[in-house]
């Protein structure tokens, strides 16, 4: 049995938030303030209780045994709204069909890390969620023991029923909920053994399924309130520009338009967190009665823009100050490429060096050198940026899609001049995140607009606003070199990677630690185009580049690409270069996914006409290996199948995790193959899906199969890891199918392929 | 502004709006039927798909003045209890990730099956190609369309 403490020093992980109120929860204000009468969330309808008893911040139990479990983190499609409550329910020992799930509001007292970022929702809350369920189970047992006057150790809890064998007594959770809610939280509790999990590790359907297929209001953009106005903003058409003047009067006369004005978000001396950032601090706002009227008025607006000077700013990121420079001027994609290619040596920094790479390259019998690149990308969440706010004199209510409610709260507070404790942030289901909604400037915008209008307001971006606002995946560039001796042994490895404005390098990831002479260098190029985290930041490029290059090395050495990687991993495991701790990965788990994918894809026995590529990568503490199969249909390559092997520790909800794996694969193929955002005179050249190409049905793999490594390790990341490596598997399979290697994303620009 | 009488989901609703207003915004802002989603506004993504008569159309490109006597069905009106074969199949396959595109996918799929109850893989891909899913649920969507065809055949 694992015993864990519910407190550490003065910090209590689990609080009985109802002790003061005696346990009976009245007038509880949940999201949308509409308490479900029946659990529409689940396909099966549930009878709702008359009274709820709150046991702790994660759950409340009804007098009829129905349990409401709070899902603390933002739901962006990674399915935490189902999988996080599953963890609580398992430890609580309740029947999943008696569970109702609700989205928790931002509450830094009750929850930690209410963020959808870094693939950390499950891993960072794993212990707390289990503790919340186990604590409640224990308190229910205690309540039963007291009522029945029997020792608590003799009370068992199974599927929502408490029993005492010797006396034959039994009661449902609902009958003991009131008594349990009045007990003190135990200092130490017992967690279940992994082998006893009955919900974790089983596939459970999305709790919002029924609502999704019937079109119920779930998303931020669906929020409606009495007296609500619609707002939209106009930002400069190019990076490096700001507002000069505009003609508000002309559009104020248009039907349904209430007001037109400008807002300035942050004062110059406000110390921003990186997540507060926006390229366009001053915006024109159009407010009206309906979305269409507002969008039409925006189109008719006459504005004059002017050039920005160079701007320097200091931002904090988890306590560290970062100085950032946004140069003046209108940038072009051609110049970006030239700057990345011709980087001056003074800007290059050594990030890691093992052995004597210079000498090894000098003495090499052969050197191969390849350069890889990728463009800026827009996140393009299917639901454009939007948020609702209702700001009164001393209170602000915000509701909508955000990945970082906690980090945005101080910015909202600052701009409104309303203290933190009077700001209430709630989250809706979100139509995609991919990192875009980590940057919540739109929350600040809508709060400022509502304050000025003295009315509830929903801010809605058009697709064009959304795609041209910035916060893009940076453009990256990497050059790899490998040195061989006369026997074709790999003697040295060199990577030099940079980007606008950040480098994608992870100097201590594989193959660091597996090659005696190793050099990793990085560089950056400043830009006024704003960038941010995009699903698996940096890995989303470097994985594909590295895994393509390893394929060329294996070919040069005449080795099977999986055998070659396993040899390197064996070296890193048994006799690592440098200290083992300085290598960021676990070589044996890395090898494990390669071995699993080799077996499951039947790697050595490809069917005739099938061309295969392999790739494996480690990020967000998880390991993913993928084999991608291409068949030629006349002259067009078609992705017939992808086989994935994943080690992400314990898998909470296997079918939902497979869904994420499938999504990562399709997303990765799509972005490597088709997507890109380019610039002319500071202006994004793509502003909607007519010119910005996203992968579609016909181009997706015909089949995707996911296999998980059986593991008892605590869960690690799942949302991001399946995304980066597939780009390498795709490039490697395309090479087998067509004889052409691919170096520049989107590959479609190199040759008309797939679709 | 002009007054329109719109047949929608089995009833008739009157509304006074500019004749150029796309049905998408009439549905969302005026009829409070927000299941139909805004994705691009330029007929590229399919998130706003509804049925006009028996055809799947992009409501972002359908001005209210062009609707006339034709009947509009939205995701909210596809079935009474959420038990249309396509909805059942979607639940069974657990298709969605973020879910935002799925109303549009379901409306396109249900229009396809009405015309072609037993589509081939290629016909499914062809019909669904106009609906973007940013989360990448395409393989599940295809599986669910096939499942819905099966459910149809067994009822
Ligand atoms: S919103 Fe109509 S097709 Fe995209
Ligand atoms: S499920 Fe997210 S866009 Fe399709």
PDB file of C-alpha atoms in Angstrom, chain A residues 75 125 237 373 377 432 475 479 647 660 664 722:
ATOM      1  CA  UNK A  75     -10.224  21.255 -21.795  1.00  0.00           C
ATOM      2  CA  UNK A 125      -2.213  16.585 -10.871  1.00  0.00           C
ATOM      3  CA  UNK A 237      -2.287  44.748 -40.950  1.00  0.00           C
ATOM      4  CA  UNK A 373      13.947  24.455 -42.392  1.00  0.00           C
ATOM      5  CA  UNK A 377       2.814  28.538 -38.465  1.00  0.00           C
ATOM      6  CA  UNK A 432      -8.567  23.673 -29.762  1.00  0.00           C
ATOM      7  CA  UNK A 475      10.549  29.738 -38.200  1.00  0.00           C
ATOM      8  CA  UNK A 479      22.213  22.217 -40.233  1.00  0.00           C
ATOM      9  CA  UNK A 647       5.535   5.028 -23.592  1.00  0.00           C
ATOM     10  CA  UNK A 660      -4.568  11.996 -29.305  1.00  0.00           C
ATOM     11  CA  UNK A 664      -0.813  14.106 -33.440  1.00  0.00           C
ATOM     12  CA  UNK A 722       2.917  12.055 -30.834  1.00  0.00           C
TER      13      UNK A 722
END
